[in-house]
CSV table of C-alpha atoms and ligand atoms in Angstrom, one decimal:
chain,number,residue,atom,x,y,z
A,472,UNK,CA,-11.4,-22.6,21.4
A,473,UNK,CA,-12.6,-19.9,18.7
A,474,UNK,CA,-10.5,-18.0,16.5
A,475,UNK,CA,-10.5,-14.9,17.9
A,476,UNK,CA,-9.1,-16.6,21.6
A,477,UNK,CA,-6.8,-18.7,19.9
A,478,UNK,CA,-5.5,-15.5,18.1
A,479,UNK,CA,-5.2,-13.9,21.1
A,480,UNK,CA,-3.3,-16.6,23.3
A,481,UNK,CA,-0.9,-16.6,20.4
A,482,UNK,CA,-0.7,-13.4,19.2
A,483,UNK,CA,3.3,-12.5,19.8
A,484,UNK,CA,4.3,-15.3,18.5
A,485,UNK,CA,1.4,-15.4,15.3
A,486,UNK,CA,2.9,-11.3,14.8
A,487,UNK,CA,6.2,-12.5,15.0
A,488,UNK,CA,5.3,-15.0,12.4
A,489,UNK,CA,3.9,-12.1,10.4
A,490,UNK,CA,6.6,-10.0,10.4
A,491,UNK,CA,9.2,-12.5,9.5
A,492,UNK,CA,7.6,-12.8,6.4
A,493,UNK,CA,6.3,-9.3,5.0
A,494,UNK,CA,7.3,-5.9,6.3
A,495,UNK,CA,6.1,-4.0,9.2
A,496,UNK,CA,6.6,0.0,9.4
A,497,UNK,CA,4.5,2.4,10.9
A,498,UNK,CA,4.9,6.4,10.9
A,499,UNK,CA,4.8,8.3,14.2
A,500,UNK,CA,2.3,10.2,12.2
A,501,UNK,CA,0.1,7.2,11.8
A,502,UNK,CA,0.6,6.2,14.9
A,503,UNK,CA,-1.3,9.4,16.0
A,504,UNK,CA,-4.1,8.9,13.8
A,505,UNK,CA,-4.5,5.3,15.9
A,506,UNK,CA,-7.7,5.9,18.0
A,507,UNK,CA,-6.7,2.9,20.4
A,508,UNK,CA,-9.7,2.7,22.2
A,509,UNK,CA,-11.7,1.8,19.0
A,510,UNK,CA,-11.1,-2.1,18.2
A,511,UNK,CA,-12.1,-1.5,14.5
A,512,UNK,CA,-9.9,1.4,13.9
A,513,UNK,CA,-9.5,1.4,10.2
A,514,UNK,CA,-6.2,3.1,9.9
A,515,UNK,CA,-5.0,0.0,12.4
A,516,UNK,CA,-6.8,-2.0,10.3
A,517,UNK,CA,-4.6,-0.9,7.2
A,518,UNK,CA,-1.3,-0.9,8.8
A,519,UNK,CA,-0.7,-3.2,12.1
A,520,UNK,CA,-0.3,-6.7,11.4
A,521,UNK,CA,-2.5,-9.0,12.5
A,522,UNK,CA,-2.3,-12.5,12.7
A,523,UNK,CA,-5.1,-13.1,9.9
A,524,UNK,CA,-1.8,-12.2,7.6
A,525,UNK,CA,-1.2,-15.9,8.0
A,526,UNK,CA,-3.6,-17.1,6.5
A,527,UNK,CA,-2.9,-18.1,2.4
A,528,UNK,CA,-5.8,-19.1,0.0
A,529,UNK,CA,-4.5,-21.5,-3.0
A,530,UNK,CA,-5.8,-19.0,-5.4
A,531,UNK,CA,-3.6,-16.1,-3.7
A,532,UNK,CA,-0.4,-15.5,-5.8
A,533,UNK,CA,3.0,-14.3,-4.9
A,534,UNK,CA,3.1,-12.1,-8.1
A,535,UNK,CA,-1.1,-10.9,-8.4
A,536,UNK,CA,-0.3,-8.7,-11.0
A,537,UNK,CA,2.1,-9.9,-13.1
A,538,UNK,CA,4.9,-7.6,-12.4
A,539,UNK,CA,8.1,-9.5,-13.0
A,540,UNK,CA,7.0,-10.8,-16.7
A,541,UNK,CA,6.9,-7.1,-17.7
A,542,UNK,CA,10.2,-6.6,-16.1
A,543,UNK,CA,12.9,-5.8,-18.9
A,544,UNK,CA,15.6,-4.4,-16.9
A,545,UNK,CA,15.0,-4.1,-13.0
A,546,UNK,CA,13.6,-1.4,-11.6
A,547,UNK,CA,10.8,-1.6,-15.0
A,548,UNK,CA,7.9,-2.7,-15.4
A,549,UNK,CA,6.2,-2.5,-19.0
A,550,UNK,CA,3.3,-4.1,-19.2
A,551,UNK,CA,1.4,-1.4,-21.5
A,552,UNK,CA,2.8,0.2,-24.6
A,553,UNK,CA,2.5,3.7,-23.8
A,554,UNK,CA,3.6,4.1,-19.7
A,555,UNK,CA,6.4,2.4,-18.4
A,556,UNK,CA,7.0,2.1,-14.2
A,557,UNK,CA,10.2,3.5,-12.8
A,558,UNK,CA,10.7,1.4,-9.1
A,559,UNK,CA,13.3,3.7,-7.9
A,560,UNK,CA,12.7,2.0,-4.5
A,561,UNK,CA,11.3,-0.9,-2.9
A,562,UNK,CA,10.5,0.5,0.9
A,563,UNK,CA,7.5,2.7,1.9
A,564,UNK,CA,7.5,4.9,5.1
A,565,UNK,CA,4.4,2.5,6.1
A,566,UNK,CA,3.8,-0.9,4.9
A,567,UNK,CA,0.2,-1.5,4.3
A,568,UNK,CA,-1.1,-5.0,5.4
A,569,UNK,CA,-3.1,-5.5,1.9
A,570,UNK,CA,0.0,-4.7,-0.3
A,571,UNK,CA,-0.7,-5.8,-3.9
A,572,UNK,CA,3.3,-5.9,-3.7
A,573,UNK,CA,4.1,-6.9,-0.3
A,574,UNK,CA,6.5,-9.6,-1.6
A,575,UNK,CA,8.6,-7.2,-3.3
A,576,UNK,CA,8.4,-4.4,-1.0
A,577,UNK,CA,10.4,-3.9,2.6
A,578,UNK,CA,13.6,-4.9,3.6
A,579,UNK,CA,13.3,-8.6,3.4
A,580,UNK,CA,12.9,-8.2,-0.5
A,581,UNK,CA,16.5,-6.7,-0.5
A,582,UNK,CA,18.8,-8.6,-1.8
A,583,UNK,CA,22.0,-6.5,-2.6
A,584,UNK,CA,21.5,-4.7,0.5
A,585,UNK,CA,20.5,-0.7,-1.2
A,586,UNK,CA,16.7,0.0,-0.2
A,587,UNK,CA,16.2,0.4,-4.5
A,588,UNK,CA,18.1,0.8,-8.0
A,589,UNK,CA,21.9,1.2,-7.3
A,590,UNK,CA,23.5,4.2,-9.5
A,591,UNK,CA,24.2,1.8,-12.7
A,592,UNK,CA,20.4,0.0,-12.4
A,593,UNK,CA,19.4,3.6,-12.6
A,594,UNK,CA,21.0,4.6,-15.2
A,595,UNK,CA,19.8,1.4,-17.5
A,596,UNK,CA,16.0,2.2,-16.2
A,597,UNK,CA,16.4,5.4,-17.7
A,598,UNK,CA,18.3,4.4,-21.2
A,599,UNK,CA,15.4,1.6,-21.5
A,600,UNK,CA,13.0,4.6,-21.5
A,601,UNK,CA,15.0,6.5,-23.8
A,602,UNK,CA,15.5,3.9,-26.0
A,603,UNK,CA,11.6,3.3,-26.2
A,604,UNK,CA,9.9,6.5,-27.8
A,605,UNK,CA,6.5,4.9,-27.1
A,606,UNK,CA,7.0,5.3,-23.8
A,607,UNK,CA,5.0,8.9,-23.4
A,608,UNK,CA,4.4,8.3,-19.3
A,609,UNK,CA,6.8,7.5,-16.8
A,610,UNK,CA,5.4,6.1,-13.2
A,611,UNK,CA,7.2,6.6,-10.2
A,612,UNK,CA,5.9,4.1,-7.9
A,613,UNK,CA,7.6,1.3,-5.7
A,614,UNK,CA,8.0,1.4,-2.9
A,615,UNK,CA,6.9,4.8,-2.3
A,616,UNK,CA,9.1,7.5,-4.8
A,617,UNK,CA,8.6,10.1,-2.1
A,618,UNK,CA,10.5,8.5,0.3
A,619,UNK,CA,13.9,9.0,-1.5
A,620,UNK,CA,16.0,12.6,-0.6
A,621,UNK,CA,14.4,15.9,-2.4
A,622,UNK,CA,18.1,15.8,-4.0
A,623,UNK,CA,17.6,13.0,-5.4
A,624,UNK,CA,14.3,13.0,-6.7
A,625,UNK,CA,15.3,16.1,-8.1
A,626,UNK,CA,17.7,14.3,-10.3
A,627,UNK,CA,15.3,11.7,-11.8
A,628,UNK,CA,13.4,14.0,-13.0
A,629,UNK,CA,16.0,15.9,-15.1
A,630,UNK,CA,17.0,13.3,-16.5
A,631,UNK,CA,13.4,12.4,-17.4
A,632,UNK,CA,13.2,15.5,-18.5
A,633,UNK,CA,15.4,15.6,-21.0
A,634,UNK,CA,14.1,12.5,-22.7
A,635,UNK,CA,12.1,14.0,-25.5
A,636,UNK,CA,9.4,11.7,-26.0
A,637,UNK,CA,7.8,11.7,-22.5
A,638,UNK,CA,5.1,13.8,-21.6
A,639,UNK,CA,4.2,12.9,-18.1
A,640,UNK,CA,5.7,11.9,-15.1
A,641,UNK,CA,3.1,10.5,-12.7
A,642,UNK,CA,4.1,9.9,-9.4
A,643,UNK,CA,2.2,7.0,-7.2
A,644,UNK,CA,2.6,7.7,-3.6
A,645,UNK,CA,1.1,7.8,0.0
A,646,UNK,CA,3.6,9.9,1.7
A,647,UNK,CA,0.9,12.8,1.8
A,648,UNK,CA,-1.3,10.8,4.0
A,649,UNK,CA,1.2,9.0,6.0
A,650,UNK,CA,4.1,11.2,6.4
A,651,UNK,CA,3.4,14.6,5.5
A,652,UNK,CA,6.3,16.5,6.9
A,653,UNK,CA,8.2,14.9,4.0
A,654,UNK,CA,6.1,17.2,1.7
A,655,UNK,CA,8.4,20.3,2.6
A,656,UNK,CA,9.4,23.0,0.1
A,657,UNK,CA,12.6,21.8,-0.9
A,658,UNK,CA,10.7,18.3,-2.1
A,659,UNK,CA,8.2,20.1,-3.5
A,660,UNK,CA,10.7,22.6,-5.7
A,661,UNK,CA,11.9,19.0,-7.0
A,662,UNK,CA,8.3,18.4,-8.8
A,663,UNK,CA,8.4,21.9,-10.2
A,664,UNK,CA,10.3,23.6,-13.0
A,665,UNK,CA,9.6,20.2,-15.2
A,666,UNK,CA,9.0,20.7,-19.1
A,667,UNK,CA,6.8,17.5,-18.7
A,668,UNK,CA,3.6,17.3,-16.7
A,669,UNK,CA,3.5,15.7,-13.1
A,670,UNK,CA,0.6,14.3,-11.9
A,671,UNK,CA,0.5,12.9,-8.3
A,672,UNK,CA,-1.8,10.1,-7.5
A,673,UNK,CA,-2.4,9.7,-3.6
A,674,UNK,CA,-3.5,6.3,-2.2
A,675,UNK,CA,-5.8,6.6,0.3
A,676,UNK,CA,-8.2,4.6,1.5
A,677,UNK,CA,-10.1,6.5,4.7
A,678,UNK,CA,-11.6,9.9,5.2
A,679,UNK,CA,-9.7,10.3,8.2
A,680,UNK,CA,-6.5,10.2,6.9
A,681,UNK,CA,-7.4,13.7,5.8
A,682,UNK,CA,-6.2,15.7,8.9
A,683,UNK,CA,-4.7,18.9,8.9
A,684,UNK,CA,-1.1,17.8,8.6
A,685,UNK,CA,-2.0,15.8,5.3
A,686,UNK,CA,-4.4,18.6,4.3
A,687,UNK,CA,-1.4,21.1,4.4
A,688,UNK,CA,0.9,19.0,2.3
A,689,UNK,CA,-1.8,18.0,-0.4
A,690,UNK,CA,-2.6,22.3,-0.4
A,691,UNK,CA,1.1,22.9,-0.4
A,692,UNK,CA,1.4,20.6,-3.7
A,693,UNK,CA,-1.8,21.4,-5.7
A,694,UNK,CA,-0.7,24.8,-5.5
A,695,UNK,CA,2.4,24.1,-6.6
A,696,UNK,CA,0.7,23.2,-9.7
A,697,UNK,CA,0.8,19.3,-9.6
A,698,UNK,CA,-2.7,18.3,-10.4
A,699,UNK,CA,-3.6,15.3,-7.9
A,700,UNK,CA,-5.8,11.9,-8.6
A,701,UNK,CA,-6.4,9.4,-6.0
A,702,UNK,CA,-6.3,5.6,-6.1
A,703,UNK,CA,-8.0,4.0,-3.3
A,704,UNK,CA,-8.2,0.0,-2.8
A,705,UNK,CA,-11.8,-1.4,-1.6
A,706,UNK,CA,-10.9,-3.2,2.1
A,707,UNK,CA,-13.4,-5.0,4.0
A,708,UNK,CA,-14.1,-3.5,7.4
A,709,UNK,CA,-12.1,-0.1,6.6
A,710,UNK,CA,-13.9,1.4,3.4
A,711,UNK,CA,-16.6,-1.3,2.6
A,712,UNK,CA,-19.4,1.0,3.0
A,713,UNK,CA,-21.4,3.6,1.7
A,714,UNK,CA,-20.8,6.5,3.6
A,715,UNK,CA,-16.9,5.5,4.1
A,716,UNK,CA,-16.3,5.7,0.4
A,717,UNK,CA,-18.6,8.8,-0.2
A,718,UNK,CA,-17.2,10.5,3.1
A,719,UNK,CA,-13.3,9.0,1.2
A,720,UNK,CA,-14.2,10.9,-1.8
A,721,UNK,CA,-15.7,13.7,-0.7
A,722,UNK,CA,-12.1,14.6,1.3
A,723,UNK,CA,-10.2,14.0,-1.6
A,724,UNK,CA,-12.7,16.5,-3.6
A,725,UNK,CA,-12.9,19.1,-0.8
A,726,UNK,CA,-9.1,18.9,-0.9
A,727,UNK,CA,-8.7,19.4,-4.7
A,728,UNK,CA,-8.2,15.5,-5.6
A,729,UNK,CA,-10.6,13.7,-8.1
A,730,UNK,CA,-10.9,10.1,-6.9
A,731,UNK,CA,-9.7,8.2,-9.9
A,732,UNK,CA,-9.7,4.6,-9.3
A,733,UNK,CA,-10.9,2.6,-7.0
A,734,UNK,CA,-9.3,-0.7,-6.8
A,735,UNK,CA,-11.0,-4.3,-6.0
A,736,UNK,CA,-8.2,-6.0,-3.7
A,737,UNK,CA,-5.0,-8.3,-5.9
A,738,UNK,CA,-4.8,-12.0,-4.4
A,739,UNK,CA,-2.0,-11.0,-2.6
A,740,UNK,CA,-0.8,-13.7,-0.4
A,741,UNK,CA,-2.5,-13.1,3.3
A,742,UNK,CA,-5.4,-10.5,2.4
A,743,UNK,CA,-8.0,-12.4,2.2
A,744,UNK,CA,-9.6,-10.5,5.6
A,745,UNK,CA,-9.4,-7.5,3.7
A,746,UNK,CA,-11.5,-9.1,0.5
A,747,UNK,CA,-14.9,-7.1,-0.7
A,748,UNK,CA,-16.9,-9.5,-3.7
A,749,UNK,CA,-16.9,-7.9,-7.1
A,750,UNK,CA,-21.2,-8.1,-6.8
A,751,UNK,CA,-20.2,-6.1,-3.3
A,752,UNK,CA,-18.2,-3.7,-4.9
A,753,UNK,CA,-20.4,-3.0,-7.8
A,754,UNK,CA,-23.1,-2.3,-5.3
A,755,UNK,CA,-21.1,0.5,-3.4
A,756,UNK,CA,-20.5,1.7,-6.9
A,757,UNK,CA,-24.2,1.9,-7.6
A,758,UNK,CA,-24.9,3.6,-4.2
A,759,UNK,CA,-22.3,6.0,-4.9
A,760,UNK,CA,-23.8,6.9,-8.7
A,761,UNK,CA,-27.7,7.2,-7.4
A,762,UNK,CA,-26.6,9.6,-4.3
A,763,UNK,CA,-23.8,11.9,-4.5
A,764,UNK,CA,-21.6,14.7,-6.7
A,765,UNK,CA,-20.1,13.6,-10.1
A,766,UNK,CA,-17.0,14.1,-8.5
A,767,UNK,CA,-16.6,11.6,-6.5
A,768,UNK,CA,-17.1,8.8,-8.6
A,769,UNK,CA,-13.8,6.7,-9.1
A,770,UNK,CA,-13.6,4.3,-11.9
A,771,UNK,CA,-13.9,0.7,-10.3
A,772,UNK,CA,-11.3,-1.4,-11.0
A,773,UNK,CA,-9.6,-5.1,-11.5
A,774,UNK,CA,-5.9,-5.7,-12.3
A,775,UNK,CA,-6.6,-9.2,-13.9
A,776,UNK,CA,-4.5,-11.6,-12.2
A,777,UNK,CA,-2.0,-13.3,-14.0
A,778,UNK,CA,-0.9,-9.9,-15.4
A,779,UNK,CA,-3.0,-9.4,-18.0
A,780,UNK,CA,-4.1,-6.0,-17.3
A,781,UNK,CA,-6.3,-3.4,-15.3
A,782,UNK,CA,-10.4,-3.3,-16.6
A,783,UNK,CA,-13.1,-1.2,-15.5
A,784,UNK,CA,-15.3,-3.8,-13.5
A,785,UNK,CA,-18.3,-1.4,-12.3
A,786,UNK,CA,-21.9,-1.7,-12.6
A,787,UNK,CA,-23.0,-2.2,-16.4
A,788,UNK,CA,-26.2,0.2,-17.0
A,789,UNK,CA,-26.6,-0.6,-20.2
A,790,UNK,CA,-27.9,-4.0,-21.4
A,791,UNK,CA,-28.4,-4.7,-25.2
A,792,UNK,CA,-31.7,-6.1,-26.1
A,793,UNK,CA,-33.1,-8.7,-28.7
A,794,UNK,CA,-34.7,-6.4,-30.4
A,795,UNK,CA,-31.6,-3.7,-30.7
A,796,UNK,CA,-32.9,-1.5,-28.1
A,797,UNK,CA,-31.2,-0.8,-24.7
A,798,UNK,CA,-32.5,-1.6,-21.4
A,799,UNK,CA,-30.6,1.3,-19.3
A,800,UNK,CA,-31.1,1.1,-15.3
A,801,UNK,CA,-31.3,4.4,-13.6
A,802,UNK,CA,-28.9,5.2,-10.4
A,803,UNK,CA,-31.7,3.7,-8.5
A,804,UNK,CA,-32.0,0.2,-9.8
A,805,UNK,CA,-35.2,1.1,-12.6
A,806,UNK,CA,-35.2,-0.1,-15.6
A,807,UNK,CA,-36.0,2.2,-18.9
A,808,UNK,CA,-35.6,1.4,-22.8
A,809,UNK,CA,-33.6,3.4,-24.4
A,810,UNK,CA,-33.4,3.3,-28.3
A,811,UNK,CA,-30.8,5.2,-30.5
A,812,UNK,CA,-32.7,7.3,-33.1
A,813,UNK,CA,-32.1,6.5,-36.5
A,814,UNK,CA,-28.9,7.7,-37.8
A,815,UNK,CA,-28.8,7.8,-41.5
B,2352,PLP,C1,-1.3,-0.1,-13.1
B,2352,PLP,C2,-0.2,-0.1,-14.0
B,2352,PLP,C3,0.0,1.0,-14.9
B,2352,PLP,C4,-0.9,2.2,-14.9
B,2352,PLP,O1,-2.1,1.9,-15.5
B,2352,PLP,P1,-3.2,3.1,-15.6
B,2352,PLP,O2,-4.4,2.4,-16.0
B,2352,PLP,O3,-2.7,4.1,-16.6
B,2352,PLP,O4,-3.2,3.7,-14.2
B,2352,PLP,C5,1.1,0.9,-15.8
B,2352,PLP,N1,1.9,-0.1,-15.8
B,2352,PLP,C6,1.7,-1.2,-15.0
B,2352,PLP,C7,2.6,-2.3,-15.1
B,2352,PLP,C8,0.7,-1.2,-14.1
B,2352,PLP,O5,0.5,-2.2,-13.2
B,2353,SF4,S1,2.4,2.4,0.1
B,2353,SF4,FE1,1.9,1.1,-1.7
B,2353,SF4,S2,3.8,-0.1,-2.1
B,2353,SF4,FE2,3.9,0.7,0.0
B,2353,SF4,S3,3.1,-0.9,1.3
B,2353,SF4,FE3,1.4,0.5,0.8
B,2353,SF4,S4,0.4,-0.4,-1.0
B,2353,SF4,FE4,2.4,-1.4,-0.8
């Protein structure tokens, strides 16, 4: 019997299986974006279990990135000097199926039965970043922070606010994509009126999540005046193209978003369906450089596992030579010398 009919005879019990162990959640929204004809879908791909979850690689690691040895007080994670992450919340109003944080997001990771920080973890999150003046950027990530009541939100950040040393609150979230009516006015007046700047970075990993219901909330915010990145993570059989990523990238721009970082996939426990080589992705990169806008080129990158830190990991066009020259490869794969003039 072959995978796929074994998956099939067992596949209540093999989702069951799935979802005992990492969380499942999907928005009606998402649900409508669901073309169920299409057995490749790729925003199924990205959100409905599947059975392949099961599946755990020895080199796959419960913690990819690190997370809980940066972890002063919970709720932070500190890992670089200058930005510091705020996990106000551990749930998401989806649960992506190649979550770099899947063991620590959902219900199941709730211990003390809140869906995040209670009101005294809160408060020493926030004294740990006031008592750390090299903390300039604050990250409100999770869980998604756009999940939590405008009211709410709207209290973090005054009380970021008023901690003189930051400069930026940058706010990691997917809500725009996957649950837009969240985006209303009163959520967005929570991001305004800040002394600090806010930046909003929108994961997104598929031109068609770009429809007019996310398209509305990403205009409503840009003009608002919150400048917006994306992140995108590189996911066999939903982006692992050419055209997917430029056609990615090329929504975000039309829609005012620069596509910032493209991410090659954590060993998460259970991904590996969704895993793209590094020579892979540095190809797509390459494509990308040699045939499209400036704009839409994201830098390509690697969270080291183990915790040791995110690195640029995309094509190198410059080699050094014996001889001190360069050999410097063209968008197109040509090689040229290149030699610095002399510089007295
Ligand atoms: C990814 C990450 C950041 C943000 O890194 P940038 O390169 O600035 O996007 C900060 N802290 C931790 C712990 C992270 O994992
Ligand atoms: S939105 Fe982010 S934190 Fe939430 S499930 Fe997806 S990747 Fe994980």
């Amino acid at each position: 019997m072959g995978a796929a009919e074994r998956d099939k005879d067992g596949s209540i019990a093999a989702l069951k299986q799935v979802a005992a162990q990492f969380a499942v959640a999907v928005t009606p929204h998402v649900q409508s974006l669901i073309d169920p004809a299409d057995a490749k879908d790729p925003i199924a791909r990205q959100f409905l279990p599947d059975a392949a979850e099961l599946v755990t690689l020895p080199h796959e690691r419960q913690d990819p990135i690190g997370d809980t040895a940066h972890s002063p007080v919970a709720g932070i994670v500190h890992r670089y000097p200058d930005r510091a992450l705020l996990k106000l919340v551990n749930v998401c109003p989806v649960y992506c199926r190649f979550c770099f944080r899947r063991e620590m997001v959902g219900p199941s990771s709730i211990k003390n039965g809140s869906k995040g920080l209670s009101a005294e973890q809160l408060d020493a999150a926030i004294d740990y970043i006031a008592q750390h003046p090299a903390i300039w950027e604050v990250i409100l990530t999770g869980g998604d922070p756009l999940i939590v009541s405008p009211r709410r939100l709207k209290e973090v950040m005054t009380r970021l606010n008023a901690i003189p040393h930051l400069g930026v609150i940058r706010i990691h979230s997917r809500v725009p994509v996957v649950d837009p009516a969240r985006i209303n006015d009163e959520l967005v007046a929570a991001l305004q009126g800040s002394e600090k700047a806010v930046w909003l970075l929108l994961h997104a990993n598929h031109a068609r999540e770009f429809v007019p219901e996310s398209v509305a909330a990403i205009r409503k915010l840009v003009e608002a005046g919150v400048p917006m990145l994306g992140q995108s993570v590189l996911l066999k059989g939903v982006n692992d193209s050419p055209a997917a990523l430029a056609d990615l990238f090329k929504a975000m721009v039309a829609n005012r978003i620069k596509p910032h970082y493209l991410h090659h996939g954590d060993l998460a426990r259970g991904t590996s369906h969704f895993r793209v080589s590094l020579a892979e992705g540095q190809t797509l990169m390459r494509r990308l450089r040699g045939h499209y806008s400036g704009l839409l080129q994201p830098t390509y990158i690697l969270d080291i596992p183990g915790g040791h830190g995110k690195v640029p990991v995309g094509p190198v066009y410059a080699e050094p030579q014996d001889d001190g020259s360069w050999a410097v490869s063209d968008p197109w794969g040509c090689s040229h010398d290149y030699s610095d003039p002399a510089v007295d």
